[in-house]
mmCIF file of C-alpha atoms in Angstrom:
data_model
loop_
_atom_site.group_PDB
_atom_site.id
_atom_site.type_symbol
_atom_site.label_atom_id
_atom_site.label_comp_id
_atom_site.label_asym_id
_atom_site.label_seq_id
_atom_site.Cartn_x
_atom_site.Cartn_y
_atom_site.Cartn_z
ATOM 1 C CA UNK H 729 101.487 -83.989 35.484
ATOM 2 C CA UNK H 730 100.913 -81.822 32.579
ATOM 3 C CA UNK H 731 101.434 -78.053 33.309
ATOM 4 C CA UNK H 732 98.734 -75.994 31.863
ATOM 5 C CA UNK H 733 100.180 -72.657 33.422
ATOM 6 C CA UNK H 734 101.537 -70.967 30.052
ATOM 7 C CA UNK H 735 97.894 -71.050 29.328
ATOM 8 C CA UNK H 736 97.146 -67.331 29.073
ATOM 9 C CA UNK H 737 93.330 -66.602 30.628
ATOM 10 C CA UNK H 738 90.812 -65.774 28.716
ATOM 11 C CA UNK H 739 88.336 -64.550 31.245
ATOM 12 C CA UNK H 740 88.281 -63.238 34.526
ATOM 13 C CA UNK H 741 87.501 -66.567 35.831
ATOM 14 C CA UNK H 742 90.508 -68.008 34.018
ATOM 15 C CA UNK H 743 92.536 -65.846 35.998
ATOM 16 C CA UNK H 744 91.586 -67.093 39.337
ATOM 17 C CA UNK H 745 92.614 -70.394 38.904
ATOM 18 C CA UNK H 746 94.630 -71.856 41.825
ATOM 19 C CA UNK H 747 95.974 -74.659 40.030
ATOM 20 C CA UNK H 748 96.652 -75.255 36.433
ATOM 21 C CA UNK H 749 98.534 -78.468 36.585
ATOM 22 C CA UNK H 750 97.103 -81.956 35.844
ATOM 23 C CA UNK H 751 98.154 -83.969 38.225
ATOM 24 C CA UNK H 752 96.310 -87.268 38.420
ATOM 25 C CA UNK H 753 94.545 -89.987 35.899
ATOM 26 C CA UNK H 754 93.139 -93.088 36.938
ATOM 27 C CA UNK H 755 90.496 -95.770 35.225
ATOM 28 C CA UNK H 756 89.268 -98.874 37.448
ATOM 29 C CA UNK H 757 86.372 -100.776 38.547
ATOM 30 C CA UNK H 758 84.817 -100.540 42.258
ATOM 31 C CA UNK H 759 82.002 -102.659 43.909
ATOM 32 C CA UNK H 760 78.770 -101.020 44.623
ATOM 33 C CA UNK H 761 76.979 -102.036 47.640
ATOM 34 C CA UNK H 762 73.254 -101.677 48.410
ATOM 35 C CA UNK H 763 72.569 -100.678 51.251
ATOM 36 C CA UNK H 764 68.897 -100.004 53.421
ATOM 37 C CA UNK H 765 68.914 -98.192 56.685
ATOM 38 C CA UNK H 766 72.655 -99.227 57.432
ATOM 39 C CA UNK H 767 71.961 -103.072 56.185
ATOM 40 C CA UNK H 768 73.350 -104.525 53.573
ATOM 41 C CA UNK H 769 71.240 -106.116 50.474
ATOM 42 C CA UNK H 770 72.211 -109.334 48.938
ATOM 43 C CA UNK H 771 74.323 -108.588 45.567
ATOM 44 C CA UNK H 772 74.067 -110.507 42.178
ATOM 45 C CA UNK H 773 77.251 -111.087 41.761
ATOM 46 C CA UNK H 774 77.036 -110.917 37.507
ATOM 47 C CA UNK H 775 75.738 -106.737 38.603
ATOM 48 C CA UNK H 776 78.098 -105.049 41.099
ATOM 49 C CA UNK H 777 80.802 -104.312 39.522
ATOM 50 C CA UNK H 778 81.028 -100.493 37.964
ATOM 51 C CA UNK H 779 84.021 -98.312 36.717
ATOM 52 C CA UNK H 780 84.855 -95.068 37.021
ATOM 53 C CA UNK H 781 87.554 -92.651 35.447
ATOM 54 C CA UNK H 782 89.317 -90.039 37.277
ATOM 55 C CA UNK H 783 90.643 -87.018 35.913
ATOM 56 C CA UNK H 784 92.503 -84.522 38.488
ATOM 57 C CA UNK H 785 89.850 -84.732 41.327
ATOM 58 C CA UNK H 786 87.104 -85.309 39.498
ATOM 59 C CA UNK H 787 85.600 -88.729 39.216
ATOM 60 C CA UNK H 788 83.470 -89.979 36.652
ATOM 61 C CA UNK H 789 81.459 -93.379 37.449
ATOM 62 C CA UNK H 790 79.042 -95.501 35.878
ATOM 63 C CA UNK H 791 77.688 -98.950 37.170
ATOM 64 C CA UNK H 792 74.938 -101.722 36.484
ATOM 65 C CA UNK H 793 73.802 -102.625 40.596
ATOM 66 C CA UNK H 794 71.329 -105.549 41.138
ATOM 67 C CA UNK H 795 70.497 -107.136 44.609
ATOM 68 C CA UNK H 796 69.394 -110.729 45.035
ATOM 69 C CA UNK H 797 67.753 -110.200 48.522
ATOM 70 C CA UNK H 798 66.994 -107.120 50.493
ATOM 71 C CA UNK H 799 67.054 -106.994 54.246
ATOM 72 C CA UNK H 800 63.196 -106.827 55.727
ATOM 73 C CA UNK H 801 63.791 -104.083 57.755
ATOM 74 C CA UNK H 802 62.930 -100.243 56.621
ATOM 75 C CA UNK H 803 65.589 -96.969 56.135
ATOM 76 C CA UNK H 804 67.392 -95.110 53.737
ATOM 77 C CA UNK H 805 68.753 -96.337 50.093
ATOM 78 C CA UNK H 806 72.241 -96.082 49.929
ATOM 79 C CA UNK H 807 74.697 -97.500 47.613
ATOM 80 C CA UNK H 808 78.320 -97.422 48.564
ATOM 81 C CA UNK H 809 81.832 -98.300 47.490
ATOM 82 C CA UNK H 810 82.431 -95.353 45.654
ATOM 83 C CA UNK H 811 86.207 -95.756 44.995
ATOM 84 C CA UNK H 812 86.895 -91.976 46.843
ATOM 85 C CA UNK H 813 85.732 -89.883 49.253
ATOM 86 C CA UNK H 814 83.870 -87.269 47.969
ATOM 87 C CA UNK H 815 84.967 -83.199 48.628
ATOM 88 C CA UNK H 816 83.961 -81.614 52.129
ATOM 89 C CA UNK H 817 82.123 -78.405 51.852
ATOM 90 C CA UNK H 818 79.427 -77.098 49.933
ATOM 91 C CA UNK H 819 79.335 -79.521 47.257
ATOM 92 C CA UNK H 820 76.888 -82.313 46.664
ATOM 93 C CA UNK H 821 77.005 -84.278 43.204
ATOM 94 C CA UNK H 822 73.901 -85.461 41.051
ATOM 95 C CA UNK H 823 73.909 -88.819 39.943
ATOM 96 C CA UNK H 824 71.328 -89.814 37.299
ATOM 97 C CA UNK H 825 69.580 -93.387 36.486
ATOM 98 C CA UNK H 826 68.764 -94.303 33.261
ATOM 99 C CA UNK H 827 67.357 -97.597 33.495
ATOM 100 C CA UNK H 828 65.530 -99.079 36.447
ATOM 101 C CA UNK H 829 63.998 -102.887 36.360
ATOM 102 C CA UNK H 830 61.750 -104.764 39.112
ATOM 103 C CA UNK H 831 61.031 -101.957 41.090
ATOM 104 C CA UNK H 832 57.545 -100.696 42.928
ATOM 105 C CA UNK H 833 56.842 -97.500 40.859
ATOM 106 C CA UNK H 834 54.333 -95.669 38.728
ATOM 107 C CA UNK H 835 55.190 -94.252 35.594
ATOM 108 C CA UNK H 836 55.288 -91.193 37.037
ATOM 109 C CA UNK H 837 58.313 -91.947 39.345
ATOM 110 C CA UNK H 838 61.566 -92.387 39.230
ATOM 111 C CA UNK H 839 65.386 -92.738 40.845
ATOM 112 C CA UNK H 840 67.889 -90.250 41.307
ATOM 113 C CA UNK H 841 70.743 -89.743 43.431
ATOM 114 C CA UNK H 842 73.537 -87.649 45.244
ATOM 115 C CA UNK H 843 76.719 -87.812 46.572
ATOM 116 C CA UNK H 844 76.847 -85.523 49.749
ATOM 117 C CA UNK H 845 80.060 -83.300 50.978
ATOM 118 C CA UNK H 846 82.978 -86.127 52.764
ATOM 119 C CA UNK H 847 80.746 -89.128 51.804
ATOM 120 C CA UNK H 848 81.906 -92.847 49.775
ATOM 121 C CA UNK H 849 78.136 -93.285 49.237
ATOM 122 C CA UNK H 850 75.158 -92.364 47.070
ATOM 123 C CA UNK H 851 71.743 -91.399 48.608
ATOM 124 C CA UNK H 852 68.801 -92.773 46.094
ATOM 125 C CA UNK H 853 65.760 -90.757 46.490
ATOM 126 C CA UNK H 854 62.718 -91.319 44.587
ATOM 127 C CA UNK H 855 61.372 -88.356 42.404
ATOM 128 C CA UNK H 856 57.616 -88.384 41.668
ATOM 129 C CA UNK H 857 56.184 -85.315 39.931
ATOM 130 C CA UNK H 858 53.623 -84.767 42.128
ATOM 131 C CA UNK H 859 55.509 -84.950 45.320
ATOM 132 C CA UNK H 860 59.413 -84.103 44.543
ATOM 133 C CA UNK H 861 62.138 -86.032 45.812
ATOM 134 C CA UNK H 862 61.814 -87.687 49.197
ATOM 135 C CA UNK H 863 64.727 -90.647 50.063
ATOM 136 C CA UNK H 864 64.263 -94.138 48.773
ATOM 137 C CA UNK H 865 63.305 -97.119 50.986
ATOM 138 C CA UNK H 866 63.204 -100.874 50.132
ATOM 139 C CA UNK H 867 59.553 -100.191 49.543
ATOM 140 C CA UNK H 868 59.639 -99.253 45.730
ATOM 141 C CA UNK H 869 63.202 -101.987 45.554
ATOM 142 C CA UNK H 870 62.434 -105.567 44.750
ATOM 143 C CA UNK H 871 64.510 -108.623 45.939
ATOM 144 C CA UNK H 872 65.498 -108.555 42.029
ATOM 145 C CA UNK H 873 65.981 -104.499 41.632
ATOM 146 C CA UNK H 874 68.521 -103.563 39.388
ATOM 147 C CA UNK H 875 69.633 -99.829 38.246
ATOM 148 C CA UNK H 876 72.159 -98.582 35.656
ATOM 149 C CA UNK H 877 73.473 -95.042 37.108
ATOM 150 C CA UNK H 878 76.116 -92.349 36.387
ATOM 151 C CA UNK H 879 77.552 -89.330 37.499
ATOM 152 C CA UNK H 880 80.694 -87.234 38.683
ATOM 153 C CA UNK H 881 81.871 -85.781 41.873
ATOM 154 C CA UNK H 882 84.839 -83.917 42.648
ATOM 155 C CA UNK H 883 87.412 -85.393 45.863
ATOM 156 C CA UNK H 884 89.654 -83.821 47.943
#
């Protein structure tokens, strides 16, 4: 790795560090999977394929998801296959969308995300301005849904 520790700290905070050595870099793809309450949706295969680069323990993704079929049943929007387990603790991740395309929302609306403490997965929730963030279902998600996403997240 490359040894930052002849570094000399330039603020208080500097001079806490408990590690100043770079010990990891990593670039890939990983395959996102859509899932509703536990079930999972039907992929396109051309849109489940994202990448992600990781630099020390923090991981930097990005990914173009689109499902061919989703299961009838209600719960939760997750998508998983996140290529590492997120940190434990205290320490949840945003994840932003930037596009979104054949879903069941006003203009007003929109998708965001999180990566909780120990998890591979992303919980979607669905902001709207009038009533906040409450977690996604397959209600607003069409059988053609598709959403391009990033974010970061530190690991273990």
């Amino acid at each position: 790795g490359i040894d930052f520790s002849a570094q000399t700290a330039t603020s208080e905070t500097d001079a806490a560090a408990t590690a100043e050595i770079l010990d990891h870099y990593e670039e890939g793809t990983w395959t996102g999977i859509i899932k509703f309450g536990g079930v999972n949706a039907t992929m396109n295969a051309t849109y489940e394929t994202g990448i992600y680069t990781k630099i020390g323990r923090v991981v930097y993704l990005s990914a173009m998801l689109q499902t061919d079929g989703i299961p009838g049943e209600g719960g939760n929007m997750q998508i998983y296959g996140l290529p590492f387990t997120s940190l434990g603790g205290n320490t949840s991740a945003p994840i932003t969308f930037g596009f979104a395309d054949g879903l069941s929302i006003t203009a007003s609306e929109s998708l965001t995300g999180t990566v909780d403490p120990s998890a591979t997965f992303i919980w979607v929730r669905e902001w709207s301005s009038t009533g906040g963030a409450v977690y996604a279902d397959h209600g607003p998600w069409s059988t053609d849904g598709r959403g391009i996403f990033s974010g970061f997240y530190c690991t273990a």
